[in-house]
PDB file of C-alpha atoms and ligand atoms in Angstrom:
ATOM      1  CA  MET A 266      -0.036  -0.043  -0.092  1.00 88.00           C
ATOM      2  CA  LYS A 267       1.246   3.447  -0.905  1.00 94.00           C
ATOM      3  CA  CYS A 268       0.527   6.899   0.519  1.00 96.00           C
ATOM      4  CA  GLN A 269      -3.007   7.764  -0.528  1.00 95.00           C
ATOM      5  CA  ARG A 270      -1.978  11.423  -0.782  1.00 93.00           C
ATOM      6  CA  CYS A 271       1.294  11.292  -2.868  1.00 96.00           C
ATOM      7  CA  GLY A 272       2.065   7.805  -3.656  1.00 95.00           C
ATOM      8  CA  SER A 273       5.222   7.580  -1.594  1.00 95.00           C
ATOM      9  CA  GLU A 274       6.432   4.728   0.688  1.00 96.00           C
ATOM     10  CA  PRO A 275       3.839   4.461   3.565  1.00 96.00           C
ATOM     11  CA  PHE A 276       4.464   5.455   7.128  1.00 97.00           C
ATOM     12  CA  GLU A 277       1.426   5.101   9.089  1.00 97.00           C
ATOM     13  CA  ARG A 278      -2.335   5.278   9.216  1.00 96.00           C
ATOM     14  CA  PHE A 279      -3.999   8.473  10.374  1.00 96.00           C
ATOM     15  CA  ARG A 280      -7.832   8.377  10.923  1.00 94.00           C
ATOM     16  CA  GLY A 281      -8.637   5.715   8.308  1.00 91.00           C
ATOM     17  CA  GLY A 282      -5.964   6.601   5.531  1.00 95.00           C
ATOM     18  CA  MET A 283      -2.530   5.294   5.008  1.00 97.00           C
ATOM     19  CA  TYR A 284       0.291   8.195   4.608  1.00 97.00           C
ATOM     20  CA  CYS A 285       3.851   8.635   4.075  1.00 97.00           C
ATOM     21  CA  ARG A 286       5.903  10.475   6.697  1.00 97.00           C
ATOM     22  CA  GLU A 287       5.541  13.839   5.277  1.00 97.00           C
ATOM     23  CA  CYS A 288       1.783  13.411   4.445  1.00 98.00           C
ATOM     24  CA  PHE A 289       1.211  11.997   7.886  1.00 98.00           C
ATOM     25  CA  ALA A 290       2.678  15.195   9.340  1.00 98.00           C
ATOM     26  CA  VAL A 291       0.577  17.381   7.258  1.00 97.00           C
ATOM     27  CA  LYS A 292      -2.629  15.531   8.140  1.00 97.00           C
ATOM     28  CA  TYR A 293      -1.830  15.592  11.792  1.00 98.00           C
ATOM     29  CA  GLU A 294      -1.158  19.319  11.694  1.00 97.00           C
ATOM     30  CA  GLY A 295      -4.292  19.761   9.712  1.00 97.00           C
ATOM     31  CA  ALA A 296      -6.377  17.997  12.413  1.00 98.00           C
ATOM     32  CA  VAL A 297      -4.893  20.112  15.289  1.00 98.00           C
ATOM     33  CA  GLU A 298      -5.449  23.292  13.274  1.00 97.00           C
ATOM     34  CA  SER A 299      -9.102  22.201  12.810  1.00 97.00           C
ATOM     35  CA  ALA A 300      -9.459  21.826  16.652  1.00 97.00           C
ATOM     36  CA  VAL A 301      -7.936  25.163  17.180  1.00 97.00           C
ATOM     37  CA  ARG A 302     -10.400  26.800  15.012  1.00 96.00           C
ATOM     38  CA  ARG A 303     -13.344  24.629  16.260  1.00 95.00           C
ATOM     39  CA  TYR A 304     -12.811  25.603  19.886  1.00 95.00           C
ATOM     40  CA  ARG A 305     -11.495  29.167  19.073  1.00 95.00           C
ATOM     41  CA  MET A 306      -8.453  28.289  21.167  1.00 96.00           C
ATOM     42  CA  ILE A 307      -6.053  31.072  20.222  1.00 96.00           C
ATOM     43  CA  GLY A 308      -6.840  34.739  19.565  1.00 92.00           C
ATOM     44  CA  GLU A 309      -5.128  36.975  17.152  1.00 93.00           C
ATOM     45  CA  ASN A 310      -1.954  38.692  18.588  1.00 94.00           C
ATOM     46  CA  GLU A 311      -2.241  36.531  21.607  1.00 97.00           C
ATOM     47  CA  ARG A 312       1.193  35.829  23.432  1.00 97.00           C
ATOM     48  CA  VAL A 313       1.078  32.079  24.218  1.00 98.00           C
ATOM     49  CA  LEU A 314       3.435  30.312  26.697  1.00 98.00           C
ATOM     50  CA  ALA A 315       3.739  26.763  25.813  1.00 98.00           C
ATOM     51  CA  ALA A 316       4.642  24.530  28.781  1.00 98.00           C
ATOM     52  CA  VAL A 317       6.962  21.760  27.637  1.00 98.00           C
ATOM     53  CA  SER A 318       8.246  18.617  29.569  1.00 97.00           C
ATOM     54  CA  GLY A 319      10.075  16.968  26.809  1.00 97.00           C
ATOM     55  CA  GLY A 320       7.528  14.331  26.438  1.00 96.00           C
ATOM     56  CA  LYS A 321       6.026  13.235  23.234  1.00 97.00           C
ATOM     57  CA  ASP A 322       2.769  15.194  23.623  1.00 97.00           C
ATOM     58  CA  SER A 323       4.429  18.538  24.664  1.00 97.00           C
ATOM     59  CA  VAL A 324       7.016  18.232  21.916  1.00 97.00           C
ATOM     60  CA  ALA A 325       4.218  17.537  19.249  1.00 98.00           C
ATOM     61  CA  MET A 326       2.462  20.677  20.583  1.00 98.00           C
ATOM     62  CA  LEU A 327       5.575  22.747  20.125  1.00 97.00           C
ATOM     63  CA  SER A 328       6.090  21.668  16.666  1.00 97.00           C
ATOM     64  CA  VAL A 329       2.503  22.241  15.619  1.00 98.00           C
ATOM     65  CA  LEU A 330       2.336  25.644  17.420  1.00 97.00           C
ATOM     66  CA  GLU A 331       5.532  26.633  15.453  1.00 96.00           C
ATOM     67  CA  LYS A 332       3.697  25.715  12.142  1.00 95.00           C
ATOM     68  CA  LEU A 333       0.270  27.364  13.123  1.00 96.00           C
ATOM     69  CA  LYS A 334       1.727  30.732  14.492  1.00 95.00           C
ATOM     70  CA  LYS A 335       1.877  32.641  11.094  1.00 92.00           C
ATOM     71  CA  ARG A 336      -1.596  31.441  10.062  1.00 92.00           C
ATOM     72  CA  PHE A 337      -3.284  32.337  13.291  1.00 94.00           C
ATOM     73  CA  ARG A 338      -1.122  35.247  13.994  1.00 95.00           C
ATOM     74  CA  PHE A 339      -0.091  34.462  17.581  1.00 96.00           C
ATOM     75  CA  GLU A 340       3.441  34.753  19.299  1.00 95.00           C
ATOM     76  CA  PHE A 341       4.753  32.023  21.452  1.00 95.00           C
ATOM     77  CA  SER A 342       7.639  31.017  23.738  1.00 98.00           C
ATOM     78  CA  SER A 343       8.020  27.793  25.720  1.00 98.00           C
ATOM     79  CA  LEU A 344       8.551  27.252  29.504  1.00 98.00           C
ATOM     80  CA  PHE A 345      10.254  24.353  31.011  1.00 98.00           C
ATOM     81  CA  ILE A 346       9.784  23.738  34.735  1.00 98.00           C
ATOM     82  CA  ASP A 347      12.857  22.101  36.302  1.00 98.00           C
ATOM     83  CA  LEU A 348      11.200  19.912  39.007  1.00 97.00           C
ATOM     84  CA  GLY A 349      14.303  18.493  40.317  1.00 96.00           C
ATOM     85  CA  ILE A 350      13.493  14.877  39.582  1.00 96.00           C
ATOM     86  CA  GLY A 351      17.203  13.621  39.300  1.00 94.00           C
ATOM     87  CA  ASP A 352      18.507  12.206  35.992  1.00 96.00           C
ATOM     88  CA  TYR A 353      14.837  12.488  34.572  1.00 97.00           C
ATOM     89  CA  THR A 354      14.692  16.198  34.796  1.00 97.00           C
ATOM     90  CA  ARG A 355      18.454  16.708  33.568  1.00 97.00           C
ATOM     91  CA  ASN A 356      17.661  14.403  30.587  1.00 97.00           C
ATOM     92  CA  SER A 357      14.316  16.277  29.836  1.00 97.00           C
ATOM     93  CA  LYS A 358      15.884  19.559  30.021  1.00 98.00           C
ATOM     94  CA  ARG A 359      18.843  18.632  27.601  1.00 97.00           C
ATOM     95  CA  ILE A 360      16.112  17.451  25.235  1.00 97.00           C
ATOM     96  CA  VAL A 361      13.993  20.520  25.507  1.00 98.00           C
ATOM     97  CA  GLU A 362      16.832  22.725  24.966  1.00 98.00           C
ATOM     98  CA  ASP A 363      17.777  20.765  21.910  1.00 96.00           C
ATOM     99  CA  ILE A 364      14.259  20.890  20.330  1.00 96.00           C
ATOM    100  CA  CYS A 365      13.707  24.694  21.179  1.00 97.00           C
ATOM    101  CA  LYS A 366      17.184  25.391  19.546  1.00 96.00           C
ATOM    102  CA  LYS A 367      16.179  23.250  16.436  1.00 94.00           C
ATOM    103  CA  LEU A 368      12.805  24.848  15.945  1.00 94.00           C
ATOM    104  CA  ASP A 369      14.074  28.342  17.020  1.00 96.00           C
ATOM    105  CA  ILE A 370      11.624  28.877  19.950  1.00 97.00           C
ATOM    106  CA  GLU A 371      12.545  30.938  22.788  1.00 98.00           C
ATOM    107  CA  LEU A 372      12.741  28.836  26.096  1.00 98.00           C
ATOM    108  CA  HIS A 373      12.406  29.993  29.660  1.00 98.00           C
ATOM    109  CA  VAL A 374      13.260  27.852  32.632  1.00 98.00           C
ATOM    110  CA  VAL A 375      11.957  28.092  36.165  1.00 98.00           C
ATOM    111  CA  ARG A 376      13.609  25.970  38.890  1.00 98.00           C
ATOM    112  CA  LEU A 377      11.418  24.590  41.651  1.00 97.00           C
ATOM    113  CA  CYS A 378      14.519  24.457  43.823  1.00 96.00           C
ATOM    114  CA  ASP A 379      14.431  28.336  43.855  1.00 96.00           C
ATOM    115  CA  TYR A 380      11.310  28.022  45.922  1.00 95.00           C
ATOM    116  CA  GLY A 381      13.015  25.941  48.488  1.00 95.00           C
ATOM    117  CA  PHE A 382      12.228  22.256  47.544  1.00 95.00           C
ATOM    118  CA  THR A 383      12.196  19.860  44.662  1.00 96.00           C
ATOM    119  CA  ILE A 384       9.773  16.969  43.696  1.00 96.00           C
ATOM    120  CA  ASP A 385      12.436  14.422  45.020  1.00 93.00           C
ATOM    121  CA  ASP A 386      11.868  16.003  48.585  1.00 93.00           C
ATOM    122  CA  VAL A 387       8.117  15.269  48.518  1.00 93.00           C
ATOM    123  CA  SER A 388       6.843  12.265  50.409  1.00 87.00           C
ATOM    124  CA  GLY A 389       3.539  10.772  49.362  1.00 81.00           C
ATOM    125  CA  LYS A 390       1.023  12.064  47.004  1.00 85.00           C
ATOM    126  CA  THR A 391       4.035  13.191  44.709  1.00 91.00           C
ATOM    127  CA  CYS A 392       2.185  13.783  41.502  1.00 91.00           C
ATOM    128  CA  SER A 393      -0.697  15.710  43.239  1.00 91.00           C
ATOM    129  CA  VAL A 394       2.043  17.986  44.847  1.00 95.00           C
ATOM    130  CA  CYS A 395       3.736  18.154  41.228  1.00 96.00           C
ATOM    131  CA  GLY A 396       0.531  18.994  39.527  1.00 94.00           C
ATOM    132  CA  ASN A 397      -0.058  21.871  41.945  1.00 95.00           C
ATOM    133  CA  VAL A 398       3.507  23.110  41.522  1.00 97.00           C
ATOM    134  CA  LYS A 399       3.290  23.121  37.668  1.00 97.00           C
ATOM    135  CA  ARG A 400      -0.169  24.788  37.596  1.00 97.00           C
ATOM    136  CA  TYR A 401       1.136  27.544  39.978  1.00 98.00           C
ATOM    137  CA  ILE A 402       4.291  28.220  38.299  1.00 98.00           C
ATOM    138  CA  MET A 403       2.826  28.056  34.811  1.00 98.00           C
ATOM    139  CA  ASN A 404       0.091  30.655  35.737  1.00 98.00           C
ATOM    140  CA  ARG A 405       2.372  33.015  37.776  1.00 98.00           C
ATOM    141  CA  PHE A 406       5.286  33.052  35.242  1.00 98.00           C
ATOM    142  CA  ALA A 407       2.857  33.610  32.259  1.00 98.00           C
ATOM    143  CA  ARG A 408       1.015  36.606  34.068  1.00 98.00           C
ATOM    144  CA  GLU A 409       4.282  38.195  35.308  1.00 98.00           C
ATOM    145  CA  ASN A 410       5.827  38.077  31.950  1.00 98.00           C
ATOM    146  CA  GLY A 411       2.787  39.426  30.064  1.00 98.00           C
ATOM    147  CA  PHE A 412       1.559  36.212  28.341  1.00 98.00           C
ATOM    148  CA  ASP A 413      -2.124  35.982  27.548  1.00 97.00           C
ATOM    149  CA  SER A 414      -2.453  32.072  27.694  1.00 98.00           C
ATOM    150  CA  VAL A 415      -0.727  29.035  28.787  1.00 98.00           C
ATOM    151  CA  ALA A 416      -0.745  26.040  26.315  1.00 98.00           C
ATOM    152  CA  THR A 417      -0.308  22.595  27.697  1.00 98.00           C
ATOM    153  CA  GLY A 418       0.199  19.252  25.752  1.00 97.00           C
ATOM    154  CA  HIS A 419      -2.815  17.276  27.316  1.00 97.00           C
ATOM    155  CA  CYS A 420      -3.897  14.815  24.735  1.00 97.00           C
ATOM    156  CA  ALA A 421      -7.440  13.195  24.551  1.00 97.00           C
ATOM    157  CA  GLU A 422      -6.484  10.263  26.912  1.00 96.00           C
ATOM    158  CA  ASP A 423      -5.122  12.606  29.534  1.00 94.00           C
ATOM    159  CA  ILE A 424      -8.250  14.610  29.424  1.00 94.00           C
ATOM    160  CA  LEU A 425     -10.631  11.669  29.572  1.00 95.00           C
ATOM    161  CA  SER A 426      -8.779   9.811  32.077  1.00 93.00           C
ATOM    162  CA  ASN A 427      -8.703  12.842  34.334  1.00 90.00           C
ATOM    163  CA  PHE A 428     -12.335  13.522  33.700  1.00 90.00           C
ATOM    164  CA  LEU A 429     -13.197   9.877  34.884  1.00 90.00           C
ATOM    165  CA  LYS A 430     -10.898   9.971  37.845  1.00 88.00           C
ATOM    166  CA  ASN A 431     -12.439  13.370  38.957  1.00 86.00           C
ATOM    167  CA  LEU A 432     -15.977  11.969  38.467  1.00 86.00           C
ATOM    168  CA  TYR A 433     -15.078   8.930  40.515  1.00 87.00           C
ATOM    169  CA  SER A 434     -13.676  11.112  43.315  1.00 85.00           C
ATOM    170  CA  GLY A 435     -16.626  13.615  43.304  1.00 83.00           C
ATOM    171  CA  ASN A 436     -14.439  16.520  41.987  1.00 80.00           C
ATOM    172  CA  ILE A 437     -16.836  17.671  39.498  1.00 75.00           C
ATOM    173  CA  GLN A 438     -15.491  21.208  39.433  1.00 74.00           C
ATOM    174  CA  TRP A 439     -12.047  19.797  38.214  1.00 74.00           C
ATOM    175  CA  SER A 440     -13.884  17.899  35.513  1.00 72.00           C
ATOM    176  CA  GLU A 441     -15.449  21.069  34.101  1.00 72.00           C
ATOM    177  CA  LYS A 442     -11.879  22.623  33.891  1.00 79.00           C
ATOM    178  CA  GLN A 443     -11.064  20.028  31.238  1.00 82.00           C
ATOM    179  CA  ARG A 444     -12.059  22.320  28.342  1.00 89.00           C
ATOM    180  CA  PRO A 445      -9.996  23.120  25.396  1.00 95.00           C
ATOM    181  CA  ARG A 446      -9.838  26.719  26.448  1.00 95.00           C
ATOM    182  CA  LEU A 447     -10.509  27.965  29.777  1.00 93.00           C
ATOM    183  CA  ASP A 448     -10.702  31.716  29.860  1.00 93.00           C
ATOM    184  CA  GLY A 449      -8.802  33.498  32.612  1.00 95.00           C
ATOM    185  CA  TYR A 450     -10.061  35.771  35.331  1.00 94.00           C
ATOM    186  CA  ASP A 451      -8.487  37.894  37.778  1.00 95.00           C
ATOM    187  CA  ARG A 452      -4.968  36.453  38.411  1.00 96.00           C
ATOM    188  CA  MET A 453      -5.620  33.460  36.476  1.00 96.00           C
ATOM    189  CA  VAL A 454      -4.246  33.258  32.965  1.00 97.00           C
ATOM    190  CA  THR A 455      -6.229  31.552  30.015  1.00 97.00           C
ATOM    191  CA  LYS A 456      -5.363  27.830  29.551  1.00 97.00           C
ATOM    192  CA  ILE A 457      -5.454  26.200  26.177  1.00 97.00           C
ATOM    193  CA  ARG A 458      -5.107  22.639  25.036  1.00 97.00           C
ATOM    194  CA  PRO A 459      -4.063  22.472  21.375  1.00 98.00           C
ATOM    195  CA  LEU A 460      -4.145  18.525  21.393  1.00 98.00           C
ATOM    196  CA  TYR A 461      -7.450  18.169  22.998  1.00 97.00           C
ATOM    197  CA  GLU A 462      -8.600  15.872  20.306  1.00 97.00           C
ATOM    198  CA  MET A 463      -5.279  14.220  19.541  1.00 97.00           C
ATOM    199  CA  GLY A 464      -4.546  10.692  20.818  1.00 97.00           C
ATOM    200  CA  GLU A 465      -1.099   9.845  22.308  1.00 96.00           C
ATOM    201  CA  ARG A 466      -0.361   7.418  19.736  1.00 96.00           C
ATOM    202  CA  GLU A 467      -0.976   9.950  17.039  1.00 97.00           C
ATOM    203  CA  ASN A 468       1.268  12.286  18.881  1.00 98.00           C
ATOM    204  CA  ILE A 469       4.117   9.948  19.175  1.00 98.00           C
ATOM    205  CA  LEU A 470       3.863   9.028  15.402  1.00 98.00           C
ATOM    206  CA  TYR A 471       3.796  12.837  14.559  1.00 98.00           C
ATOM    207  CA  VAL A 472       6.982  13.483  16.631  1.00 98.00           C
ATOM    208  CA  LEU A 473       8.647  10.603  14.812  1.00 98.00           C
ATOM    209  CA  SER A 474       7.261  11.671  11.395  1.00 97.00           C
ATOM    210  CA  ARG A 475       8.988  15.282  12.014  1.00 97.00           C
ATOM    211  CA  GLY A 476      12.153  13.606  13.264  1.00 96.00           C
ATOM    212  CA  LEU A 477      12.159  15.375  16.520  1.00 96.00           C
ATOM    213  CA  PRO A 478      13.712  13.967  19.730  1.00 95.00           C
ATOM    214  CA  PHE A 479      11.629  13.471  22.889  1.00 96.00           C
ATOM    215  CA  VAL A 480      12.040  11.962  26.508  1.00 96.00           C
ATOM    216  CA  GLU A 481      11.291   8.199  26.290  1.00 93.00           C
ATOM    217  CA  ASP A 482      12.031   7.517  29.916  1.00 91.00           C
ATOM    218  CA  GLU A 483       9.100   7.460  32.398  1.00 91.00           C
ATOM    219  CA  CYS A 484       9.062   9.906  35.323  1.00 94.00           C
ATOM    220  CA  PRO A 485      10.088   7.603  38.342  1.00 92.00           C
ATOM    221  CA  HIS A 486       7.083   8.895  40.186  1.00 91.00           C
ATOM    222  CA  ALA A 487       4.766   8.084  37.364  1.00 88.00           C
ATOM    223  CA  PRO A 488       1.381   6.893  38.885  1.00 82.00           C
ATOM    224  CA  SER A 489      -0.662   3.899  37.666  1.00 82.00           C
ATOM    225  CA  THR A 490      -2.202   3.919  34.165  1.00 88.00           C
ATOM    226  CA  ILE A 491      -5.467   2.166  35.149  1.00 92.00           C
ATOM    227  CA  TRP A 492      -7.729   5.372  34.247  1.00 93.00           C
ATOM    228  CA  LYS A 493      -6.072   5.625  30.919  1.00 94.00           C
ATOM    229  CA  GLU A 494      -6.474   1.853  30.336  1.00 95.00           C
ATOM    230  CA  MET A 495     -10.152   2.346  30.861  1.00 95.00           C
ATOM    231  CA  VAL A 496     -10.344   4.975  28.360  1.00 95.00           C
ATOM    232  CA  TYR A 497      -8.648   2.455  25.796  1.00 95.00           C
ATOM    233  CA  ASP A 498     -10.965  -0.206  26.738  1.00 96.00           C
ATOM    234  CA  ILE A 499     -14.008   1.851  26.346  1.00 95.00           C
ATOM    235  CA  GLU A 500     -12.871   3.033  23.005  1.00 95.00           C
ATOM    236  CA  ARG A 501     -12.446  -0.454  21.836  1.00 95.00           C
ATOM    237  CA  ARG A 502     -15.808  -1.548  23.051  1.00 97.00           C
ATOM    238  CA  ILE A 503     -17.519   1.780  21.804  1.00 95.00           C
ATOM    239  CA  PRO A 504     -15.610   3.185  18.853  1.00 95.00           C
ATOM    240  CA  GLY A 505     -16.192   6.994  18.739  1.00 95.00           C
ATOM    241  CA  PHE A 506     -16.408   7.066  22.537  1.00 95.00           C
ATOM    242  CA  LYS A 507     -13.300   9.445  22.988  1.00 95.00           C
ATOM    243  CA  ILE A 508     -14.241  12.069  20.622  1.00 94.00           C
ATOM    244  CA  SER A 509     -17.889  12.103  21.545  1.00 94.00           C
ATOM    245  CA  VAL A 510     -17.276  12.698  25.244  1.00 91.00           C
ATOM    246  CA  LEU A 511     -14.557  15.289  24.353  1.00 92.00           C
ATOM    247  CA  ARG A 512     -16.707  17.333  22.310  1.00 91.00           C
ATOM    248  CA  ASN A 513     -19.545  16.991  24.947  1.00 88.00           C
ATOM    249  CA  LEU A 514     -17.276  18.204  27.769  1.00 86.00           C
ATOM    250  CA  ALA A 515     -16.198  21.132  25.675  1.00 88.00           C
ATOM    251  CA  ARG A 516     -19.774  22.198  24.985  1.00 80.00           C
ATOM    252  CA  GLU A 517     -20.193  22.318  28.834  1.00 60.00           C
ATOM    253  CA  ARG A 518     -20.548  26.098  29.879  1.00 61.00           C
ATOM    254  CA  ARG A 519     -21.474  26.029  33.339  1.00 56.00           C
ATOM    255  CA  GLU A 520     -20.344  29.255  35.231  1.00 55.00           C
ATOM    256  CA  ASP A 521     -17.572  28.703  37.667  1.00 54.00           C
ATOM    257  CA  SER A 522     -19.283  29.943  40.709  1.00 54.00           C
ATOM    258  CA  ALA A 523     -16.781  28.965  43.396  1.00 66.00           C
ATOM    259  CA  GLU A 524     -15.586  31.880  45.505  1.00 80.00           C
ATOM    260  CA  TYR A 525     -11.962  32.541  45.589  1.00 87.00           C
ATOM    261  CA  ARG A 526      -9.670  34.899  47.619  1.00 92.00           C
ATOM    262  CA  TYR A 527      -5.987  35.614  47.630  1.00 95.00           C
ATOM    263  CA  CYS A 528      -3.229  33.768  49.403  1.00 96.00           C
ATOM    264  CA  ARG A 529      -1.873  35.515  52.446  1.00 96.00           C
ATOM    265  CA  ILE A 530       1.840  34.722  51.619  1.00 96.00           C
ATOM    266  CA  CYS A 531       2.031  35.045  47.868  1.00 97.00           C
ATOM    267  CA  GLY A 532      -1.105  36.841  46.708  1.00 96.00           C
ATOM    268  CA  GLU A 533      -2.035  34.198  44.065  1.00 96.00           C
ATOM    269  CA  ILE A 534      -5.728  33.031  43.847  1.00 94.00           C
ATOM    270  CA  THR A 535      -6.793  30.183  46.328  1.00 93.00           C
ATOM    271  CA  SER A 536      -9.968  28.866  47.941  1.00 88.00           C
ATOM    272  CA  SER A 537      -8.447  29.000  51.456  1.00 90.00           C
ATOM    273  CA  ASP A 538      -6.332  31.465  53.476  1.00 94.00           C
ATOM    274  CA  ILE A 539      -2.984  29.990  52.333  1.00 96.00           C
ATOM    275  CA  CYS A 540      -2.705  28.485  48.766  1.00 96.00           C
ATOM    276  CA  GLN A 541      -1.794  24.930  48.094  1.00 95.00           C
ATOM    277  CA  PHE A 542       1.589  25.903  46.705  1.00 97.00           C
ATOM    278  CA  CYS A 543       2.686  27.955  49.887  1.00 96.00           C
ATOM    279  CA  ARG A 544       1.617  24.917  52.109  1.00 95.00           C
ATOM    280  CA  ASN A 545       3.652  22.694  49.982  1.00 95.00           C
ATOM    281  CA  VAL A 546       6.779  25.134  50.093  1.00 95.00           C
ATOM    282  CA  ALA A 547       6.202  25.203  53.972  1.00 94.00           C
ATOM    283  CA  ARG A 548       6.029  21.443  54.204  1.00 93.00           C
ATOM    284  CA  PHE A 549       8.803  20.299  51.962  1.00 92.00           C
ATOM    285  CA  SER A 550      11.312  23.278  52.083  1.00 89.00           C
ATOM    286  CA  ARG A 551      14.798  22.349  52.889  1.00 75.00           C
ATOM    287  CA  ASN A 552      15.503  25.712  54.638  1.00 63.00           C
ATOM    288  CA  GLN A 553      13.557  24.872  57.689  1.00 57.00           C
TER     289      GLN A 553
HETATM  290 FE1  SF4 B 742       5.138  15.112  38.271  1.00 69.44          FE
HETATM  291 FE2  SF4 B 742       3.824  12.651  38.524  1.00 69.44          FE
HETATM  292 FE3  SF4 B 742       4.239  13.802  36.206  1.00 69.44          FE
HETATM  293 FE4  SF4 B 742       6.353  12.766  37.729  1.00 69.44          FE
HETATM  294  S1  SF4 B 742       4.461  11.544  36.886  1.00 69.44           S
HETATM  295  S2  SF4 B 742       6.234  14.635  36.305  1.00 69.44           S
HETATM  296  S3  SF4 B 742       5.862  13.649  39.527  1.00 69.44           S
HETATM  297  S4  SF4 B 742       3.040  14.578  37.769  1.00 69.44           S
HETATM  298 ZN1   ZN B 743       0.411  31.324  47.922  1.00 69.44          ZN
END
């Protein structure tokens, strides 16, 4: 079988068709572009900060944003958060620096150790602390440096597995935040997810088709994949499940009625007196 678009050597299937490397990349980029348009993810002249970990998803996002920035007329830079997870972080940082150099993308680095601790200092619930740290730093860095939005590389399976997990735990409010574009308010910067409709397998194949490096090691703190396995299992039994739920989730427009206030220590938005990030700093800081 040849590439159905140009007749060259085949590389992989994409949504029903067989394509060569170049045509696979073009089809993939076209699908991301359609999602960006469908959900009005990026406004004209917006300054986007793309959070990149070096994994396949964020590398795919960087490469596509680079392709789309002229067409949608936005500017973008990238942010790597040095979480201090031993060799994993060192390796990831090196790869992110290589990619940004190759694609000529400005890279900012924020080190968690400058706040007094690293993820390796955290005991218990590591991913939950890490998630809080990343959200806090992305938002604060973006706002303090004049960015309009933060783009993350969440893929379809990330969004759906988080949705199921939050539904299971009763955190409905978190489920409602899993939208392709979440407009900012007060000190919260807008969040966008350009890979909202892209599967992780498509992301990895795209990165390979473009010949970009990515972090292949798994974080040593990586949690169980049970929720993602459930998403794959449901999709196998009900083909079209993923896209149907994603589009219904995106349609959800309930007002965020939760009250908020400002952290007594850092001034960021929080639901309590002291924000979770400052509580994490107080708990894990080495300078105590
Ligand atoms: Fe952070 Fe957990 Fe992801 Fe590792 S697996 S980077 S600890 S959220
Ligand atoms: Zn705080």
